[in-house]
Amino acid sequence: MLPSKLARVRFLPRTNLRTDYQHSVAISLLRGLAALQVAAAHVRAQFYPGLSTIADPSAGYQLLAFVTGFAHQAVVIFFLLSGWLVGGSLMNKLEQPHAMLAYCIDRISRLWIVLVPAFAVSLLIGLFVGELGSWRAGGPIPQAYAPLTFIGNMFGLQDLAVPRYGGNFALWSLTYETWYYAMFPLAVLMFARPGAFAKAASAVALAVIAWHLNAAILLYFTLWLMGAGFSRIHIHAGRPLQFGCGALFVLVAVWFRLNGSNNILTEESYLQDLLYGLLFLVLLCSLQTRVAPGDVLMLRLGRIGNFFAEFSFSLYVIHVPLIFLLRHVNQRQFGITQLDPASLSDFGVYLSLVVVIVLLAWLFHLPFEAQTYRLRRRLKGWLLPPLAAQNIA
């Protein structure tokens, strides 16, 4: 793929998940930036009119719409990084005892420690803004807030069997992610475990799951798998080639932002995202070098990235209910139903809304997402034999 004089490709026996490498700094930064991008895009869409509906939009608003228009690409980045981190971590631990049970604990704790309180917050916000008015008056609870919808969203069944809980339209991507968490270990067991019965059982289970999923979810599973596969590749490249890969990746992202499919992930957007994802993964593989102790810029970027990455999942899950809340407050208290694209002061309101949402998401993560590793250790202490729990935590 790359000329040998420019780069050397080496396959790694283990996925490198150490945090003192350049690719880990990039991963942390991108996790945080992707969540910020999605939140900023949704705030703009909910408070400003659509760009296509404005006859003569100002240059400033066109720039804002462009900069906050990469939510589609951000979700693709989420999937690629999930494959790299989650898939790579599982492959590293396959030879450890009870690796699959530990993997299940890791995945369930990762999702549910955020989803359960986030859905509770959504319910409270729904009550506050009047979405459950008919239920409070003695009628049936709206389907978007029904207990069955709550349970379905906990297991990744939104858009497959139940609606998205609380009208949280960002939850569509968690359907993809949840089933990738389930499908990947089954795919691994088909090749990594001896015994015809185990391989056959894994294949049947994988086929049953695939049968009940739609084409887009299955197609984008290949991107998730690419993330896991590329985590075992190290491309030794010089700075010029790294900058060239980075520039090409940015140019392709901008091209697809302007000319491609930018809604939710569908069959129509798959090929563009496949190309975009390949370029991104090649770039990430070229960054698998240790951060120099005196590289102040990388060390600072690492600290910034770690800060935002720590609550990126909380921000992704909770930002839509917070938008509903802030929109209701603005309408009731200030009479603001829509921001003016030509007003500089309204742009200040928009920035304030984004900052408030990010701040509230950070506060939300402290008692929940920030306690993920503590919860995992306790669950593994209860459910795994002592030695296995110690080795696999």
PDB file of C-alpha atoms in Angstrom, residues 118-330:
ATOM      1  CA  ALA A 118     -29.115   9.364  31.353  1.00  0.00           C
ATOM      2  CA  PHE A 119     -32.525   7.809  30.727  1.00  0.00           C
ATOM      3  CA  ALA A 120     -33.594   8.826  34.235  1.00  0.00           C
ATOM      4  CA  VAL A 121     -32.552  12.406  33.434  1.00  0.00           C
ATOM      5  CA  SER A 122     -34.442  12.190  30.130  1.00  0.00           C
ATOM      6  CA  LEU A 123     -37.572  11.134  31.990  1.00  0.00           C
ATOM      7  CA  LEU A 124     -37.259  14.057  34.421  1.00  0.00           C
ATOM      8  CA  ILE A 125     -36.690  16.487  31.576  1.00  0.00           C
ATOM      9  CA  GLY A 126     -39.678  15.023  29.739  1.00  0.00           C
ATOM     10  CA  LEU A 127     -41.815  15.640  32.813  1.00  0.00           C
ATOM     11  CA  PHE A 128     -40.495  19.196  33.140  1.00  0.00           C
ATOM     12  CA  VAL A 129     -41.047  20.215  29.524  1.00  0.00           C
ATOM     13  CA  GLY A 130     -44.506  18.637  29.384  1.00  0.00           C
ATOM     14  CA  GLU A 131     -43.821  15.631  27.159  1.00  0.00           C
ATOM     15  CA  LEU A 132     -45.574  13.386  29.702  1.00  0.00           C
ATOM     16  CA  GLY A 133     -48.534  15.666  30.314  1.00  0.00           C
ATOM     17  CA  SER A 134     -51.096  13.081  29.175  1.00  0.00           C
ATOM     18  CA  TRP A 135     -49.591  10.480  31.525  1.00  0.00           C
ATOM     19  CA  ARG A 136     -49.686  12.872  34.478  1.00  0.00           C
ATOM     20  CA  ALA A 137     -53.350  13.486  33.658  1.00  0.00           C
ATOM     21  CA  GLY A 138     -54.065   9.778  34.005  1.00  0.00           C
ATOM     22  CA  GLY A 139     -53.536   8.621  30.433  1.00  0.00           C
ATOM     23  CA  PRO A 140     -51.030   6.049  29.161  1.00  0.00           C
ATOM     24  CA  ILE A 141     -47.340   6.852  29.289  1.00  0.00           C
ATOM     25  CA  PRO A 142     -45.993   7.957  25.882  1.00  0.00           C
ATOM     26  CA  GLN A 143     -44.237   5.139  24.055  1.00  0.00           C
ATOM     27  CA  ALA A 144     -40.956   7.087  23.957  1.00  0.00           C
ATOM     28  CA  TYR A 145     -40.850   6.921  27.787  1.00  0.00           C
ATOM     29  CA  ALA A 146     -42.443   3.518  28.341  1.00  0.00           C
ATOM     30  CA  PRO A 147     -40.636   0.887  30.473  1.00  0.00           C
ATOM     31  CA  LEU A 148     -40.369  -1.427  27.458  1.00  0.00           C
ATOM     32  CA  THR A 149     -38.674   1.361  25.499  1.00  0.00           C
ATOM     33  CA  PHE A 150     -36.272   1.907  28.404  1.00  0.00           C
ATOM     34  CA  ILE A 151     -35.331  -1.783  28.452  1.00  0.00           C
ATOM     35  CA  GLY A 152     -35.084  -1.983  24.667  1.00  0.00           C
ATOM     36  CA  ASN A 153     -32.696   0.953  24.534  1.00  0.00           C
ATOM     37  CA  MET A 154     -30.555  -0.644  27.239  1.00  0.00           C
ATOM     38  CA  PHE A 155     -30.047  -3.633  24.919  1.00  0.00           C
ATOM     39  CA  GLY A 156     -29.544  -1.700  21.675  1.00  0.00           C
ATOM     40  CA  LEU A 157     -32.985  -2.370  20.222  1.00  0.00           C
ATOM     41  CA  GLN A 158     -33.870   1.238  19.400  1.00  0.00           C
ATOM     42  CA  ASP A 159     -34.981   1.558  15.769  1.00  0.00           C
ATOM     43  CA  LEU A 160     -35.151  -2.244  15.570  1.00  0.00           C
ATOM     44  CA  ALA A 161     -37.984  -2.975  18.019  1.00  0.00           C
ATOM     45  CA  VAL A 162     -38.578   0.174  20.080  1.00  0.00           C
ATOM     46  CA  PRO A 163     -38.250   3.950  19.554  1.00  0.00           C
ATOM     47  CA  ARG A 164     -35.298   5.928  20.866  1.00  0.00           C
ATOM     48  CA  TYR A 165     -35.829   6.637  24.548  1.00  0.00           C
ATOM     49  CA  GLY A 166     -37.146  10.101  25.341  1.00  0.00           C
ATOM     50  CA  GLY A 167     -36.921  11.149  21.700  1.00  0.00           C
ATOM     51  CA  ASN A 168     -33.123  11.224  22.002  1.00  0.00           C
ATOM     52  CA  PHE A 169     -32.315  11.084  18.300  1.00  0.00           C
ATOM     53  CA  ALA A 170     -28.573  10.586  18.928  1.00  0.00           C
ATOM     54  CA  LEU A 171     -29.221   7.090  20.299  1.00  0.00           C
ATOM     55  CA  TRP A 172     -29.449   5.559  16.811  1.00  0.00           C
ATOM     56  CA  SER A 173     -25.680   4.994  16.724  1.00  0.00           C
ATOM     57  CA  LEU A 174     -25.777   3.014  19.978  1.00  0.00           C
ATOM     58  CA  THR A 175     -27.836   0.377  18.160  1.00  0.00           C
ATOM     59  CA  TYR A 176     -24.870  -0.135  15.846  1.00  0.00           C
ATOM     60  CA  GLU A 177     -22.329  -0.046  18.659  1.00  0.00           C
ATOM     61  CA  THR A 178     -24.181  -2.413  20.986  1.00  0.00           C
ATOM     62  CA  TRP A 179     -24.500  -5.108  18.335  1.00  0.00           C
ATOM     63  CA  TYR A 180     -20.872  -4.712  17.317  1.00  0.00           C
ATOM     64  CA  TYR A 181     -19.954  -5.411  20.938  1.00  0.00           C
ATOM     65  CA  ALA A 182     -21.989  -8.617  20.704  1.00  0.00           C
ATOM     66  CA  MET A 183     -20.886  -9.713  17.225  1.00  0.00           C
ATOM     67  CA  PHE A 184     -17.146  -9.224  17.557  1.00  0.00           C
ATOM     68  CA  PRO A 185     -16.476 -11.833  20.279  1.00  0.00           C
ATOM     69  CA  LEU A 186     -18.609 -14.331  18.355  1.00  0.00           C
ATOM     70  CA  ALA A 187     -16.538 -13.685  15.245  1.00  0.00           C
ATOM     71  CA  VAL A 188     -13.351 -14.096  17.279  1.00  0.00           C
ATOM     72  CA  LEU A 189     -14.546 -17.376  18.802  1.00  0.00           C
ATOM     73  CA  MET A 190     -15.082 -18.791  15.325  1.00  0.00           C
ATOM     74  CA  PHE A 191     -11.325 -18.625  14.731  1.00  0.00           C
ATOM     75  CA  ALA A 192      -9.612 -18.366  18.109  1.00  0.00           C
ATOM     76  CA  ARG A 193     -11.164 -21.271  20.000  1.00  0.00           C
ATOM     77  CA  PRO A 194     -10.554 -24.985  19.287  1.00  0.00           C
ATOM     78  CA  GLY A 195     -13.407 -27.413  18.831  1.00  0.00           C
ATOM     79  CA  ALA A 196     -15.875 -27.753  16.011  1.00  0.00           C
ATOM     80  CA  PHE A 197     -18.888 -27.376  18.295  1.00  0.00           C
ATOM     81  CA  ALA A 198     -17.701 -24.038  19.729  1.00  0.00           C
ATOM     82  CA  LYS A 199     -16.949 -22.701  16.253  1.00  0.00           C
ATOM     83  CA  ALA A 200     -20.315 -23.855  14.911  1.00  0.00           C
ATOM     84  CA  ALA A 201     -22.240 -22.415  17.875  1.00  0.00           C
ATOM     85  CA  SER A 202     -20.494 -19.064  17.445  1.00  0.00           C
ATOM     86  CA  ALA A 203     -21.237 -19.051  13.714  1.00  0.00           C
ATOM     87  CA  VAL A 204     -24.926 -19.856  14.288  1.00  0.00           C
ATOM     88  CA  ALA A 205     -25.280 -17.157  16.951  1.00  0.00           C
ATOM     89  CA  LEU A 206     -23.575 -14.631  14.680  1.00  0.00           C
ATOM     90  CA  ALA A 207     -25.848 -15.586  11.780  1.00  0.00           C
ATOM     91  CA  VAL A 208     -28.994 -15.252  13.917  1.00  0.00           C
ATOM     92  CA  ILE A 209     -27.965 -11.778  15.065  1.00  0.00           C
ATOM     93  CA  ALA A 210     -27.056 -10.710  11.527  1.00  0.00           C
ATOM     94  CA  TRP A 211     -30.414 -11.926  10.221  1.00  0.00           C
ATOM     95  CA  HIS A 212     -32.248  -9.523  12.530  1.00  0.00           C
ATOM     96  CA  LEU A 213     -30.099  -6.479  11.740  1.00  0.00           C
ATOM     97  CA  ASN A 214     -30.432  -4.171   8.754  1.00  0.00           C
ATOM     98  CA  ALA A 215     -27.959  -3.820   5.904  1.00  0.00           C
ATOM     99  CA  ALA A 216     -26.446  -0.543   7.154  1.00  0.00           C
ATOM    100  CA  ILE A 217     -25.570  -1.970  10.569  1.00  0.00           C
ATOM    101  CA  LEU A 218     -23.922  -4.993   8.958  1.00  0.00           C
ATOM    102  CA  LEU A 219     -22.015  -2.904   6.415  1.00  0.00           C
ATOM    103  CA  TYR A 220     -20.605  -0.578   9.033  1.00  0.00           C
ATOM    104  CA  PHE A 221     -19.520  -3.543  11.135  1.00  0.00           C
ATOM    105  CA  THR A 222     -16.758  -3.929   8.548  1.00  0.00           C
ATOM    106  CA  LEU A 223     -15.466  -0.462   9.507  1.00  0.00           C
ATOM    107  CA  TRP A 224     -15.524  -1.440  13.181  1.00  0.00           C
ATOM    108  CA  LEU A 225     -13.582  -4.595  12.289  1.00  0.00           C
ATOM    109  CA  MET A 226     -11.120  -2.483  10.303  1.00  0.00           C
ATOM    110  CA  GLY A 227     -10.430  -0.501  13.457  1.00  0.00           C
ATOM    111  CA  ALA A 228      -9.673  -3.723  15.331  1.00  0.00           C
ATOM    112  CA  GLY A 229      -7.493  -5.078  12.516  1.00  0.00           C
ATOM    113  CA  PHE A 230      -5.472  -1.907  11.946  1.00  0.00           C
ATOM    114  CA  SER A 231      -4.708  -1.736  15.684  1.00  0.00           C
ATOM    115  CA  ARG A 232      -2.163  -4.501  14.965  1.00  0.00           C
ATOM    116  CA  ILE A 233      -0.375  -2.557  12.223  1.00  0.00           C
ATOM    117  CA  HIS A 234       2.533  -0.180  12.756  1.00  0.00           C
ATOM    118  CA  ILE A 235       3.525   2.014   9.811  1.00  0.00           C
ATOM    119  CA  HIS A 236       6.974   3.458  10.359  1.00  0.00           C
ATOM    120  CA  ALA A 237       6.830   6.733   8.439  1.00  0.00           C
ATOM    121  CA  GLY A 238       8.677  10.026   8.549  1.00  0.00           C
ATOM    122  CA  ARG A 239       7.124  13.385   9.290  1.00  0.00           C
ATOM    123  CA  PRO A 240       6.574  14.341   5.613  1.00  0.00           C
ATOM    124  CA  LEU A 241       4.527  11.206   4.983  1.00  0.00           C
ATOM    125  CA  GLN A 242       2.584  11.645   8.218  1.00  0.00           C
ATOM    126  CA  PHE A 243       1.716  15.216   7.282  1.00  0.00           C
ATOM    127  CA  GLY A 244       0.799  14.069   3.774  1.00  0.00           C
ATOM    128  CA  CYS A 245      -1.555  11.376   5.137  1.00  0.00           C
ATOM    129  CA  GLY A 246      -3.054  13.886   7.548  1.00  0.00           C
ATOM    130  CA  ALA A 247      -3.599  16.478   4.819  1.00  0.00           C
ATOM    131  CA  LEU A 248      -5.185  13.899   2.495  1.00  0.00           C
ATOM    132  CA  PHE A 249      -7.460  12.698   5.291  1.00  0.00           C
ATOM    133  CA  VAL A 250      -8.632  16.257   6.016  1.00  0.00           C
ATOM    134  CA  LEU A 251      -9.195  17.012   2.321  1.00  0.00           C
ATOM    135  CA  VAL A 252     -11.263  13.865   1.832  1.00  0.00           C
ATOM    136  CA  ALA A 253     -13.293  14.639   4.962  1.00  0.00           C
ATOM    137  CA  VAL A 254     -14.002  18.163   3.680  1.00  0.00           C
ATOM    138  CA  TRP A 255     -14.905  16.838   0.222  1.00  0.00           C
ATOM    139  CA  PHE A 256     -17.419  14.388   1.639  1.00  0.00           C
ATOM    140  CA  ARG A 257     -18.725  17.068   3.986  1.00  0.00           C
ATOM    141  CA  LEU A 258     -19.536  19.234   0.972  1.00  0.00           C
ATOM    142  CA  ASN A 259     -20.518  16.616  -1.587  1.00  0.00           C
ATOM    143  CA  GLY A 260     -21.277  13.355   0.198  1.00  0.00           C
ATOM    144  CA  SER A 261     -24.017  11.808   2.292  1.00  0.00           C
ATOM    145  CA  ASN A 262     -24.016  13.402   5.737  1.00  0.00           C
ATOM    146  CA  ASN A 263     -27.071  12.028   7.506  1.00  0.00           C
ATOM    147  CA  ILE A 264     -27.102   8.822   9.561  1.00  0.00           C
ATOM    148  CA  LEU A 265     -24.975   5.928   8.316  1.00  0.00           C
ATOM    149  CA  THR A 266     -26.695   4.156   5.424  1.00  0.00           C
ATOM    150  CA  GLU A 267     -25.790   1.931   2.499  1.00  0.00           C
ATOM    151  CA  GLU A 268     -25.445   5.069   0.343  1.00  0.00           C
ATOM    152  CA  SER A 269     -22.760   6.560   2.584  1.00  0.00           C
ATOM    153  CA  TYR A 270     -20.794   3.344   3.071  1.00  0.00           C
ATOM    154  CA  LEU A 271     -18.248   3.664   0.258  1.00  0.00           C
ATOM    155  CA  GLN A 272     -17.344   7.244   1.135  1.00  0.00           C
ATOM    156  CA  ASP A 273     -16.934   6.298   4.777  1.00  0.00           C
ATOM    157  CA  LEU A 274     -14.873   3.255   3.845  1.00  0.00           C
ATOM    158  CA  LEU A 275     -12.366   5.459   2.001  1.00  0.00           C
ATOM    159  CA  TYR A 276     -12.444   8.078   4.743  1.00  0.00           C
ATOM    160  CA  GLY A 277     -11.938   5.375   7.380  1.00  0.00           C
ATOM    161  CA  LEU A 278      -9.016   3.751   5.556  1.00  0.00           C
ATOM    162  CA  LEU A 279      -7.175   7.060   5.314  1.00  0.00           C
ATOM    163  CA  PHE A 280      -7.803   7.747   8.979  1.00  0.00           C
ATOM    164  CA  LEU A 281      -6.533   4.324  10.074  1.00  0.00           C
ATOM    165  CA  VAL A 282      -3.389   4.591   7.932  1.00  0.00           C
ATOM    166  CA  LEU A 283      -2.689   7.935   9.596  1.00  0.00           C
ATOM    167  CA  LEU A 284      -3.284   6.458  13.052  1.00  0.00           C
ATOM    168  CA  CYS A 285      -0.978   3.514  12.329  1.00  0.00           C
ATOM    169  CA  SER A 286       1.772   5.935  11.311  1.00  0.00           C
ATOM    170  CA  LEU A 287       1.552   7.595  14.746  1.00  0.00           C
ATOM    171  CA  GLN A 288       2.413   4.465  16.734  1.00  0.00           C
ATOM    172  CA  THR A 289       5.576   5.963  18.184  1.00  0.00           C
ATOM    173  CA  ARG A 290       6.346   6.951  21.740  1.00  0.00           C
ATOM    174  CA  VAL A 291       5.891  10.580  22.774  1.00  0.00           C
ATOM    175  CA  ALA A 292       9.283  12.122  23.488  1.00  0.00           C
ATOM    176  CA  PRO A 293       9.633  13.180  27.164  1.00  0.00           C
ATOM    177  CA  GLY A 294      10.455  16.738  26.100  1.00  0.00           C
ATOM    178  CA  ASP A 295       7.638  17.090  23.568  1.00  0.00           C
ATOM    179  CA  VAL A 296       5.662  19.722  25.451  1.00  0.00           C
ATOM    180  CA  LEU A 297       3.015  20.107  22.745  1.00  0.00           C
ATOM    181  CA  MET A 298       2.146  16.409  22.632  1.00  0.00           C
ATOM    182  CA  LEU A 299       2.091  16.169  26.412  1.00  0.00           C
ATOM    183  CA  ARG A 300      -0.324  19.100  26.619  1.00  0.00           C
ATOM    184  CA  LEU A 301      -2.486  17.701  23.856  1.00  0.00           C
ATOM    185  CA  GLY A 302      -2.528  14.403  25.732  1.00  0.00           C
ATOM    186  CA  ARG A 303      -3.816  16.069  28.888  1.00  0.00           C
ATOM    187  CA  ILE A 304      -6.475  17.992  26.951  1.00  0.00           C
ATOM    188  CA  GLY A 305      -7.502  14.872  25.062  1.00  0.00           C
ATOM    189  CA  ASN A 306      -7.743  12.775  28.216  1.00  0.00           C
ATOM    190  CA  PHE A 307      -9.939  15.396  29.877  1.00  0.00           C
ATOM    191  CA  PHE A 308     -12.504  15.480  27.070  1.00  0.00           C
ATOM    192  CA  ALA A 309     -12.303  11.761  26.299  1.00  0.00           C
ATOM    193  CA  GLU A 310     -13.208  10.910  29.893  1.00  0.00           C
ATOM    194  CA  PHE A 311     -16.736  12.267  29.484  1.00  0.00           C
ATOM    195  CA  SER A 312     -17.188  11.949  25.699  1.00  0.00           C
ATOM    196  CA  PHE A 313     -19.733   9.131  26.042  1.00  0.00           C
ATOM    197  CA  SER A 314     -21.721  11.070  28.644  1.00  0.00           C
ATOM    198  CA  LEU A 315     -21.739  14.123  26.386  1.00  0.00           C
ATOM    199  CA  TYR A 316     -22.920  12.065  23.441  1.00  0.00           C
ATOM    200  CA  VAL A 317     -25.778  10.430  25.361  1.00  0.00           C
ATOM    201  CA  ILE A 318     -26.971  13.384  27.440  1.00  0.00           C
ATOM    202  CA  HIS A 319     -26.624  16.361  25.083  1.00  0.00           C
ATOM    203  CA  VAL A 320     -29.965  15.873  23.269  1.00  0.00           C
ATOM    204  CA  PRO A 321     -32.105  15.812  26.449  1.00  0.00           C
ATOM    205  CA  LEU A 322     -30.201  18.897  27.589  1.00  0.00           C
ATOM    206  CA  ILE A 323     -31.003  20.588  24.284  1.00  0.00           C
ATOM    207  CA  PHE A 324     -34.697  19.833  24.879  1.00  0.00           C
ATOM    208  CA  LEU A 325     -34.420  21.348  28.360  1.00  0.00           C
ATOM    209  CA  LEU A 326     -32.590  24.507  27.247  1.00  0.00           C
ATOM    210  CA  ARG A 327     -34.945  25.015  24.317  1.00  0.00           C
ATOM    211  CA  HIS A 328     -37.922  24.836  26.693  1.00  0.00           C
ATOM    212  CA  VAL A 329     -36.315  27.269  29.162  1.00  0.00           C
ATOM    213  CA  ASN A 330     -35.418  29.723  26.386  1.00  0.00           C
TER     214      ASN A 330
END
